[in-house]
JSON list of C-alpha atoms in Angstrom, two decimals:
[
{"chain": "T", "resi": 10, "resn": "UNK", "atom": "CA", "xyz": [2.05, -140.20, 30.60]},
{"chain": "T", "resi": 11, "resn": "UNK", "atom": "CA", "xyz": [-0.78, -138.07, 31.49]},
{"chain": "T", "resi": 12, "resn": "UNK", "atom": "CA", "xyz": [-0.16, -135.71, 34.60]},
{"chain": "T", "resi": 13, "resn": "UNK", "atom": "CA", "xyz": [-2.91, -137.59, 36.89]},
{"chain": "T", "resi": 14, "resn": "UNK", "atom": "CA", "xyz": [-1.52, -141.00, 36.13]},
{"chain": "T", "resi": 15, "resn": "UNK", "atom": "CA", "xyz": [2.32, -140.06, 37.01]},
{"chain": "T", "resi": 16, "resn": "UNK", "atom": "CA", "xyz": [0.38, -138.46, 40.20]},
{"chain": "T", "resi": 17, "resn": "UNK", "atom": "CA", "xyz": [-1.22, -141.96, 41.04]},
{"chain": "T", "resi": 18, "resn": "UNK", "atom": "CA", "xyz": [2.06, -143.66, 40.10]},
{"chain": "T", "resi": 19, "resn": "UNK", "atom": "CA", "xyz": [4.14, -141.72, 43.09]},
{"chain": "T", "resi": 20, "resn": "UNK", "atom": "CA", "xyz": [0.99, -141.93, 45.62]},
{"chain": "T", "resi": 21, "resn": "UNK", "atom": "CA", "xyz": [0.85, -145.82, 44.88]},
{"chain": "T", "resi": 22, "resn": "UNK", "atom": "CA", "xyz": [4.63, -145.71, 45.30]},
{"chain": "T", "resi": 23, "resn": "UNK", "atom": "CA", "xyz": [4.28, -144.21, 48.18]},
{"chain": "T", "resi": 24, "resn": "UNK", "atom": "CA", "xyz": [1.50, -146.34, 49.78]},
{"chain": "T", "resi": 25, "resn": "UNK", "atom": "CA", "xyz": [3.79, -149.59, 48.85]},
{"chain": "T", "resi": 26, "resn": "UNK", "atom": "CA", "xyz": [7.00, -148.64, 50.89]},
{"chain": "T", "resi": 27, "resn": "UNK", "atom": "CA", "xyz": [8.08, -150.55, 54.01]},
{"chain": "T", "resi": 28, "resn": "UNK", "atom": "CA", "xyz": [6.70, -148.81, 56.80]},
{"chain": "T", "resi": 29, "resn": "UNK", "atom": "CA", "xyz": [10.32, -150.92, 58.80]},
{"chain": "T", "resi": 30, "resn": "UNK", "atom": "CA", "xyz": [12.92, -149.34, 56.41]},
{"chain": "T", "resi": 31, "resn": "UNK", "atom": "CA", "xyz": [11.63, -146.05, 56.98]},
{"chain": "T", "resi": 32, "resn": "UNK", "atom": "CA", "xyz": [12.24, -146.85, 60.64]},
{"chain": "T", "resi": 33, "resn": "UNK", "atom": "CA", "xyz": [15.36, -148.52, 60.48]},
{"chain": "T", "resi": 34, "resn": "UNK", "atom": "CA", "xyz": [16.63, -145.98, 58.14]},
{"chain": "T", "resi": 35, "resn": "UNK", "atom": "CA", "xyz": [15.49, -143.22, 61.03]},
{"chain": "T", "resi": 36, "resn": "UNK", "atom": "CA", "xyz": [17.04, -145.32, 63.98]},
{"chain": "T", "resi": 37, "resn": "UNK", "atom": "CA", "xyz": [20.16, -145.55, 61.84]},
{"chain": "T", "resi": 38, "resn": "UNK", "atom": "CA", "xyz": [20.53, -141.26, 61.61]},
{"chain": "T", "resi": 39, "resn": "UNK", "atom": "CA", "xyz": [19.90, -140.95, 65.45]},
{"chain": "T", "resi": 40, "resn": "UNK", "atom": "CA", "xyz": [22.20, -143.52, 66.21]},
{"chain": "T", "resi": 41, "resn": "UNK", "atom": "CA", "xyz": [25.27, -141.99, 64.15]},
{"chain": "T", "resi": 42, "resn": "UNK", "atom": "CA", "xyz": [24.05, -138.72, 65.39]},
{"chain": "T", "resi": 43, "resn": "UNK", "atom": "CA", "xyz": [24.56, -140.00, 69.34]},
{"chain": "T", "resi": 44, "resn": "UNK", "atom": "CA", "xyz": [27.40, -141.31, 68.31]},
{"chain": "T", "resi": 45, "resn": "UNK", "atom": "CA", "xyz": [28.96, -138.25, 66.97]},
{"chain": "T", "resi": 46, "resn": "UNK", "atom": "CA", "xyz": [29.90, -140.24, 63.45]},
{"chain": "T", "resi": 47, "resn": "UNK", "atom": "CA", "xyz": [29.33, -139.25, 59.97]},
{"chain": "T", "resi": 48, "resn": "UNK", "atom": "CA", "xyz": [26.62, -139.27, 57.53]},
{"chain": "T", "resi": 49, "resn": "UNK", "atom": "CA", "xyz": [27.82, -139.89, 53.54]},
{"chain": "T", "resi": 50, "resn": "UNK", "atom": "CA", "xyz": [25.59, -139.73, 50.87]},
{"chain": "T", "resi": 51, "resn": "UNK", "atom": "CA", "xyz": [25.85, -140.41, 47.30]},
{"chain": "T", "resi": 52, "resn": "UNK", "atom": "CA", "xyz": [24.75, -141.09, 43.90]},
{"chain": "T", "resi": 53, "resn": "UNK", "atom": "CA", "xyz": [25.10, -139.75, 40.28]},
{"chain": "T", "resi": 54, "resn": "UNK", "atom": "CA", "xyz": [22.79, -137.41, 38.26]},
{"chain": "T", "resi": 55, "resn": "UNK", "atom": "CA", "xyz": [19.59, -137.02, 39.71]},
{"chain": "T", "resi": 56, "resn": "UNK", "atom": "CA", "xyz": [20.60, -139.51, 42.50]},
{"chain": "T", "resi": 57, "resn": "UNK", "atom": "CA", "xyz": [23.36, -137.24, 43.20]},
{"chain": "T", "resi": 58, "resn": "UNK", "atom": "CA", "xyz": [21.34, -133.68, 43.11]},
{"chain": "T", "resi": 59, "resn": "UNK", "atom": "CA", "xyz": [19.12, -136.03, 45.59]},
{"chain": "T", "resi": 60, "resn": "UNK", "atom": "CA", "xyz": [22.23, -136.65, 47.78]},
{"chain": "T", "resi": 61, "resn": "UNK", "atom": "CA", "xyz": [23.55, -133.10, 47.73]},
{"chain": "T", "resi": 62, "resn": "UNK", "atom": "CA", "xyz": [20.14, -131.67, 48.80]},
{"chain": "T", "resi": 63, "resn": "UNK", "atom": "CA", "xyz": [19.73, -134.16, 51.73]},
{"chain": "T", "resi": 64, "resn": "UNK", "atom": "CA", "xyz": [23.06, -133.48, 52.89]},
{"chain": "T", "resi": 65, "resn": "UNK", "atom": "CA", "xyz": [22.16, -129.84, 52.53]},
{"chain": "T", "resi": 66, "resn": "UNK", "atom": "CA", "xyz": [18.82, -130.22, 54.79]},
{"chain": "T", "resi": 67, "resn": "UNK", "atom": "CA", "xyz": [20.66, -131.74, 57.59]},
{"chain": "T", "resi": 68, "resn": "UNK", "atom": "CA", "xyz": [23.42, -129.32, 57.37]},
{"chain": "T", "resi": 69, "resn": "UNK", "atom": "CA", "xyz": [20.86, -126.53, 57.54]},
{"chain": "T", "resi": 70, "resn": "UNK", "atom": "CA", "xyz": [17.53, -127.52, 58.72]},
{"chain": "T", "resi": 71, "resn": "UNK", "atom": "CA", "xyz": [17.86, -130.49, 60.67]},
{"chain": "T", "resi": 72, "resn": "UNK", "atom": "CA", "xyz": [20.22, -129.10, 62.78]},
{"chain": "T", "resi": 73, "resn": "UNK", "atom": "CA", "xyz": [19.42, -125.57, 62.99]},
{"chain": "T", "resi": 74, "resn": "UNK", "atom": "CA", "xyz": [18.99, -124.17, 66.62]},
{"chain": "T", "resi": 75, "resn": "UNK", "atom": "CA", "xyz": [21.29, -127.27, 68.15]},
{"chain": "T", "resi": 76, "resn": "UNK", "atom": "CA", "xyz": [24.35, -127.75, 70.16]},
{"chain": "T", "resi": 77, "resn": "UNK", "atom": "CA", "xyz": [25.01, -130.79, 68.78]},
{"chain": "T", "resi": 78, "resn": "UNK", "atom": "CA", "xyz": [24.73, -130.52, 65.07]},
{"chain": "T", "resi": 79, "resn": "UNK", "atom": "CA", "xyz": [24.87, -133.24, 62.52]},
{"chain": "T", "resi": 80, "resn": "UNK", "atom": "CA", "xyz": [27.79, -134.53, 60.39]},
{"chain": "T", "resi": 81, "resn": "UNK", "atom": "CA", "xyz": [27.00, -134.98, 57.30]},
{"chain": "T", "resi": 82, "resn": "UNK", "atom": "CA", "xyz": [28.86, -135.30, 53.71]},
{"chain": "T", "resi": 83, "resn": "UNK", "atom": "CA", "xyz": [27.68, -135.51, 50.06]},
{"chain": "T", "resi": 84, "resn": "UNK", "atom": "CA", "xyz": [30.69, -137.10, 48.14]},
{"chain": "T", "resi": 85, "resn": "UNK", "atom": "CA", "xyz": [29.57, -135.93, 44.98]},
{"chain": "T", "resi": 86, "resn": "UNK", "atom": "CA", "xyz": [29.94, -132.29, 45.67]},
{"chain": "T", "resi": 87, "resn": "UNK", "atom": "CA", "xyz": [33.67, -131.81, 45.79]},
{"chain": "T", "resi": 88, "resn": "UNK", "atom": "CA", "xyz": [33.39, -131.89, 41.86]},
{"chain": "T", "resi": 89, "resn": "UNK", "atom": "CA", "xyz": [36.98, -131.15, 41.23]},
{"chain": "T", "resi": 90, "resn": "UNK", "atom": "CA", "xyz": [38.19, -134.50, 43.69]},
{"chain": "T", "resi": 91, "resn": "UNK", "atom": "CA", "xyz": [35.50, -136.36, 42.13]},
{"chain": "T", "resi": 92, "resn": "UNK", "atom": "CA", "xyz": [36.90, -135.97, 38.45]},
{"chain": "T", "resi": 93, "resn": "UNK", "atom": "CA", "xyz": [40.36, -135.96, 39.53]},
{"chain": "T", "resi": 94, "resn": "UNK", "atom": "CA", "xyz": [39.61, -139.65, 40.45]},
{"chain": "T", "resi": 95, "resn": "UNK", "atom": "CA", "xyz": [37.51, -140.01, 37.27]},
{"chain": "T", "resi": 96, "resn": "UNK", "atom": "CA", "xyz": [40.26, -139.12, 35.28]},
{"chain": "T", "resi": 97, "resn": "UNK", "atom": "CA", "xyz": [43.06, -140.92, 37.30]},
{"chain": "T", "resi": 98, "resn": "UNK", "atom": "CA", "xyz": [41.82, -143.88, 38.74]},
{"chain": "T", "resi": 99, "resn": "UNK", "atom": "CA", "xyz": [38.33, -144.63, 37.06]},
{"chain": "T", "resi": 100, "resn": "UNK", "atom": "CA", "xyz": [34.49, -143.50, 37.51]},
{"chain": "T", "resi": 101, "resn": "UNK", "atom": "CA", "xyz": [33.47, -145.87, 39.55]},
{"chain": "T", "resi": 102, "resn": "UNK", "atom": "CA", "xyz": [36.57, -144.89, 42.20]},
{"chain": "T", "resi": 103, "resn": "UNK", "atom": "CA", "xyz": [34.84, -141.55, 43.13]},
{"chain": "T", "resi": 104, "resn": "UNK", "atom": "CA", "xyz": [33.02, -142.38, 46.34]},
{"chain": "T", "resi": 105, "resn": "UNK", "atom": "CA", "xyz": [35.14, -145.03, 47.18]},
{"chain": "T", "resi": 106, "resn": "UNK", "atom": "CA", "xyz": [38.35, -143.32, 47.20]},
{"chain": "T", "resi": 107, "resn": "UNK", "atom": "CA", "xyz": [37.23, -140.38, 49.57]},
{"chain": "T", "resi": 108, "resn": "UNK", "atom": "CA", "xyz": [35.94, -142.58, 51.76]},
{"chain": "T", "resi": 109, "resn": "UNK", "atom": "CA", "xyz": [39.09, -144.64, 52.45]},
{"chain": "T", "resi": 110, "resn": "UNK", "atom": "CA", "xyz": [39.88, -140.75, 53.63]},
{"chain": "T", "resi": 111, "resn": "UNK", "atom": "CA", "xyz": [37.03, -139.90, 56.26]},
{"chain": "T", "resi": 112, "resn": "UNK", "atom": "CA", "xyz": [35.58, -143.14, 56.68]},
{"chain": "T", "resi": 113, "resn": "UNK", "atom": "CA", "xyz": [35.28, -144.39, 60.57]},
{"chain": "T", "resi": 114, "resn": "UNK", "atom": "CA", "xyz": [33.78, -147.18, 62.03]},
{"chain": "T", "resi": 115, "resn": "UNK", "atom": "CA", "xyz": [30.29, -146.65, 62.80]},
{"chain": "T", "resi": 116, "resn": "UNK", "atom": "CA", "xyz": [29.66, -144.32, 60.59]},
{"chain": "T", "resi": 117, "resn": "UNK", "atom": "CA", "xyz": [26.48, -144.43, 57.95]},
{"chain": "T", "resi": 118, "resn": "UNK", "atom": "CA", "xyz": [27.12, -144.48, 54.19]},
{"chain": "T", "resi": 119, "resn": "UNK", "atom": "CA", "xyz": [23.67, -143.74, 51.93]},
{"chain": "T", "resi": 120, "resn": "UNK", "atom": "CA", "xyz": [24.48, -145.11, 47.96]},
{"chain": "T", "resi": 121, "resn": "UNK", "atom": "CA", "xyz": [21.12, -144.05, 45.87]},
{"chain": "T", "resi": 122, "resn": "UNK", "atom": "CA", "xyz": [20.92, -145.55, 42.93]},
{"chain": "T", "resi": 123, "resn": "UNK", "atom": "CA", "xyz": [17.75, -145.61, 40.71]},
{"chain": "T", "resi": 124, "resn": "UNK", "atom": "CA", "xyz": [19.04, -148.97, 39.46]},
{"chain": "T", "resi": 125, "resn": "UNK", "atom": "CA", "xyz": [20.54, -150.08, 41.93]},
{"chain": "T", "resi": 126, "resn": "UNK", "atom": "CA", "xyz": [23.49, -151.47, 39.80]},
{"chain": "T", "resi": 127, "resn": "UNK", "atom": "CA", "xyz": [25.86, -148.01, 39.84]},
{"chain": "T", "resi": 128, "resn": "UNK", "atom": "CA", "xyz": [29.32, -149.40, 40.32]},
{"chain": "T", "resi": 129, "resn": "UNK", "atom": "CA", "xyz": [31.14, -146.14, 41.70]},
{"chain": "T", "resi": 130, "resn": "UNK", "atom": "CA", "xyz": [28.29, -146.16, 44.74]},
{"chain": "T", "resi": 131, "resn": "UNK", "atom": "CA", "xyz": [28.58, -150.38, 44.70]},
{"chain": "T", "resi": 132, "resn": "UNK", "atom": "CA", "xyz": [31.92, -150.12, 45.00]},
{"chain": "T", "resi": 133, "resn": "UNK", "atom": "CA", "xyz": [31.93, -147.69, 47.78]},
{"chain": "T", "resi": 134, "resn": "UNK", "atom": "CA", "xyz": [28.95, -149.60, 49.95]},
{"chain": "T", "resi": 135, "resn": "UNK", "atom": "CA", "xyz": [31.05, -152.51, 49.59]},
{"chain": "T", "resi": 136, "resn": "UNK", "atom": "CA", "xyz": [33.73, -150.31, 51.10]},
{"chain": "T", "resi": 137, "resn": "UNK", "atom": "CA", "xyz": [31.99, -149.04, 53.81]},
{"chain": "T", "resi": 138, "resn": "UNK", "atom": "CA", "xyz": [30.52, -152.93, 54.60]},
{"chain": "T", "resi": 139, "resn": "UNK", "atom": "CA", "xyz": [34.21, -154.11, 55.05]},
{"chain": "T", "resi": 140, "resn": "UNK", "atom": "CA", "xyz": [35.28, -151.30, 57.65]},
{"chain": "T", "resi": 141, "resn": "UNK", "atom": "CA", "xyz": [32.51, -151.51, 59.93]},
{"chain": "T", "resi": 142, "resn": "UNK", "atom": "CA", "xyz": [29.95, -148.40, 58.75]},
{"chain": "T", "resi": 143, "resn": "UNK", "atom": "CA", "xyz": [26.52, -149.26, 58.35]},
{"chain": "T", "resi": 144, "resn": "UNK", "atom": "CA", "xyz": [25.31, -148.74, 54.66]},
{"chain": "T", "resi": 145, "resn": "UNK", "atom": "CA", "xyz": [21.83, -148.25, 53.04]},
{"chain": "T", "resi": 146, "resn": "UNK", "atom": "CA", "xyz": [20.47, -148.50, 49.58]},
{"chain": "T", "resi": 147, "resn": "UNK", "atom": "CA", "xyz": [18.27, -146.41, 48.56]},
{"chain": "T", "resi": 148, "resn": "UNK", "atom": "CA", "xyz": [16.82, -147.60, 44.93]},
{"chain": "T", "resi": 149, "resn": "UNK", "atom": "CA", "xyz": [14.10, -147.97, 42.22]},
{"chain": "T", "resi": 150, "resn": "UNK", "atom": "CA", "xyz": [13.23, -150.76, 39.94]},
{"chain": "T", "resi": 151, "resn": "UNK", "atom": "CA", "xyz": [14.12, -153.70, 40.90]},
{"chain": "T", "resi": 152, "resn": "UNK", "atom": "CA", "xyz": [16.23, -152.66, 43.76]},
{"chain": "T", "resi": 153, "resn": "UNK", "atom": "CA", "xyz": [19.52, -153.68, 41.80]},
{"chain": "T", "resi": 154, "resn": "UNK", "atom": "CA", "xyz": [22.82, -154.86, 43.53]},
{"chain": "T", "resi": 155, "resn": "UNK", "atom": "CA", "xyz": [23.34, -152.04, 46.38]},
{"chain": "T", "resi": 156, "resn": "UNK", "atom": "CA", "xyz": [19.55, -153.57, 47.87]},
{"chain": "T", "resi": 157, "resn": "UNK", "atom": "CA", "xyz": [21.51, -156.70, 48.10]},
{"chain": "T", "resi": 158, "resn": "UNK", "atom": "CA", "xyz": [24.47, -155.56, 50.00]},
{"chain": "T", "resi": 159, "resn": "UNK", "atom": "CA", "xyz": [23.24, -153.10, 52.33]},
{"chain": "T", "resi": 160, "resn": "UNK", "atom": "CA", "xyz": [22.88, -153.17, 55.94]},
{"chain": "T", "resi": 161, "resn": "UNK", "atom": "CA", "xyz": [19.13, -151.29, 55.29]},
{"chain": "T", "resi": 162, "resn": "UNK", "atom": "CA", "xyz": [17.12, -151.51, 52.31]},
{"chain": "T", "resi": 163, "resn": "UNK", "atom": "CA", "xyz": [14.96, -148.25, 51.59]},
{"chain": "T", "resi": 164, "resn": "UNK", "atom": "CA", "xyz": [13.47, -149.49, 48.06]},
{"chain": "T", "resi": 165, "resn": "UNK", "atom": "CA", "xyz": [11.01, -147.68, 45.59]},
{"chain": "T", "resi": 166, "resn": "UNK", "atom": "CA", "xyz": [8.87, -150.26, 43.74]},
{"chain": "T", "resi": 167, "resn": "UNK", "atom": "CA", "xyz": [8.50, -148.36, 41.02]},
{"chain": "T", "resi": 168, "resn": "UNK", "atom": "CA", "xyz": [9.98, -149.03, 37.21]},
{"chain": "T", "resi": 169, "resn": "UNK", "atom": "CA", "xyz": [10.40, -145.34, 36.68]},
{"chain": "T", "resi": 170, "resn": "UNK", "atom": "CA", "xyz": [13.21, -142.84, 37.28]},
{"chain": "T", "resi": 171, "resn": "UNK", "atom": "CA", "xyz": [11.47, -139.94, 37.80]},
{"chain": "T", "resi": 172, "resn": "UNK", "atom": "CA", "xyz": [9.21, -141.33, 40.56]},
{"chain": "T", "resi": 173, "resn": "UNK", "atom": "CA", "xyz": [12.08, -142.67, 42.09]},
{"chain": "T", "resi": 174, "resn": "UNK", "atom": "CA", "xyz": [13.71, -139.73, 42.62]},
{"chain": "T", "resi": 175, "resn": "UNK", "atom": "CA", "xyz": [10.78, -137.93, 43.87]},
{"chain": "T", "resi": 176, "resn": "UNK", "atom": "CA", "xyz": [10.21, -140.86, 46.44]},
{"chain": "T", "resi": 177, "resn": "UNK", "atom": "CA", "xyz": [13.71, -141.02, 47.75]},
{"chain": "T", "resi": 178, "resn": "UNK", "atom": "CA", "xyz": [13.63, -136.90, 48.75]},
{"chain": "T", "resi": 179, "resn": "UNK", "atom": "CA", "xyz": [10.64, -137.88, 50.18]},
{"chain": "T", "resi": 180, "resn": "UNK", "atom": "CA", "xyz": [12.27, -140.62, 52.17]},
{"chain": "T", "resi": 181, "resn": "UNK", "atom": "CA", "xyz": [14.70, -137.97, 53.20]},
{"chain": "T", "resi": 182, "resn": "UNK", "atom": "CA", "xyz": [12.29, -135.35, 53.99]},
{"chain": "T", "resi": 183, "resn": "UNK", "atom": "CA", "xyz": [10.30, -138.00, 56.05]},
{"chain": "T", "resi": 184, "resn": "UNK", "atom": "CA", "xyz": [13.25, -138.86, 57.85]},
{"chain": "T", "resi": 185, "resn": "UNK", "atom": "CA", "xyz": [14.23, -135.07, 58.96]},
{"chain": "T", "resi": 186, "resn": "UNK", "atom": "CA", "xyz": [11.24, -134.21, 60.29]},
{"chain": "T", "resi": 187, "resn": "UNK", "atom": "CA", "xyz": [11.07, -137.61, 62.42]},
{"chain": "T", "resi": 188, "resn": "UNK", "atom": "CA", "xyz": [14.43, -136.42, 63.91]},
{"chain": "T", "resi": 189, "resn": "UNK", "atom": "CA", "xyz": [13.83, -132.99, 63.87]},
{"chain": "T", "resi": 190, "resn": "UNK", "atom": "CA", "xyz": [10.79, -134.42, 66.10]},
{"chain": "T", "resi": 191, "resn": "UNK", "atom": "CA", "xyz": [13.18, -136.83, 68.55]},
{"chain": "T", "resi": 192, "resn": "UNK", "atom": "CA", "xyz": [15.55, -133.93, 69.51]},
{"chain": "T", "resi": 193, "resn": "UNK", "atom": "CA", "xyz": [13.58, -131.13, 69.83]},
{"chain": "T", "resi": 194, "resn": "UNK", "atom": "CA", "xyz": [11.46, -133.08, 72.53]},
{"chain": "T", "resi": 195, "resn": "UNK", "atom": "CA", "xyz": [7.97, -133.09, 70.92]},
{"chain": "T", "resi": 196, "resn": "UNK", "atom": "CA", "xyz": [6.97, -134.29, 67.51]},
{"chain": "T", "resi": 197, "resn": "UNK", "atom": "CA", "xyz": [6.15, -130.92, 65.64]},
{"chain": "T", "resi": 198, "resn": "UNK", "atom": "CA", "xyz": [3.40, -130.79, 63.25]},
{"chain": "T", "resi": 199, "resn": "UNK", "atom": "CA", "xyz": [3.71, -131.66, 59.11]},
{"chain": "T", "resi": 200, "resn": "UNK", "atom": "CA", "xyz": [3.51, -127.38, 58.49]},
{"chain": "T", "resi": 201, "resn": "UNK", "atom": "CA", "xyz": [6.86, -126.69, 61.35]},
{"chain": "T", "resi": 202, "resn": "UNK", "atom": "CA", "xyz": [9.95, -125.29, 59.99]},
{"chain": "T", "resi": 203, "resn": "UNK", "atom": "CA", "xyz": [13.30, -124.22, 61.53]},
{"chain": "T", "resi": 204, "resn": "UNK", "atom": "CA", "xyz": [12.30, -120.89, 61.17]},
{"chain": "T", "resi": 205, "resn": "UNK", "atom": "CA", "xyz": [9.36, -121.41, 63.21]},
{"chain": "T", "resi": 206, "resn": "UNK", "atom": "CA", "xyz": [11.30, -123.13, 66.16]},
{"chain": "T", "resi": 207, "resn": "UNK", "atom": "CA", "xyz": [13.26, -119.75, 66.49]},
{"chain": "T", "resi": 208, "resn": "UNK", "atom": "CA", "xyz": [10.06, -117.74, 65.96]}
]
């Protein structure tokens, strides 16, 4: 694939995402955040580098400068739990397990999956679905089994992994600044940073 048509592939991507799930998906962080509950993520490889650096954003960025910060988890960073549970119990036990730790009602579990079809992160949104969290998929492709189960859908149309990753940090990026926006007061422009809110 030539470096313009990968380019058109993610802004067409892009330009075919539902405006609602973005929205839903937004409501859905403010709403745990009011609540004072807990945001998971999760996913493996790529999915899970995508989780990890969300969770990271909201730790940091997102919350930077606040009284009230928010609460959120990656459950594939605690690498030594997560292949304790590989080796003991099975792969696709490592998100559910720690959840039947933390998990509360009301909290919001995010499974990415490119396919959709990951059991471990299946498993564990079928988890959260039974004890009263509210889950979202976030896939590619065909939007797989987690698109099926989840309370939101936040699908990439797209039948490439690559693009799908890049669209679901975008998803996450679009999502930070839109609450960076509600709780700071004012909607701050596409080029503000938490270092320019304390500048």
């Amino acid at each position: 694939m030539q470096a313009q048509q990968y380019i058109n592939l993610v802004k067409s991507t892009l330009d075919s995402l539902d405006p609602k799930a973005l929205e839903l998906l937004t409501d859905a962080f403010h709403t745990t955040y009011e609540k004072g509950g807990t945001i998971y993520t999760m996913g493996n490889g790529g999915s899970g580098a995508s989780a990890s650096h969300a969770a990271g954003d909201f730790l940091k960025g997102a919350s930077y400068g606040l009284e009230k910060r928010f609460r959120m988890i990656c459950l594939n960073d605690n690498l030594p739990s997560m292949m304790a549970i590989a080796n003991d119990i099975g792969w696709d036990s490592i998100f559910i397990e720690p959840l039947k730790n933390f998990l509360k009602p009301g909290d919001l579990v995010i499974g990415i999956s490119g396919s959709g079809n990951s059991k471990n992160v299946v498993n564990a949104l079928e988890y959260a679905n039974k004890n009263s969290a509210t889950t979202v998929a976030m896939s590619g492709f065909k939007g797989g089994e987690i698109s099926k189960i989840a309370t939101i859908n936040v699908h990439a149309p797209v039948m490439d992994m690559e693009v799908t990753e890049d669209i679901h940090m975008v998803i996450f990026n679009i999502v930070k600044k839109q609450m960076m926006a509600r709780l700071m007061g004012d909607a701050p422009s596409m080029g503000d940073t938490y270092d320019q809110r304390i500048g």
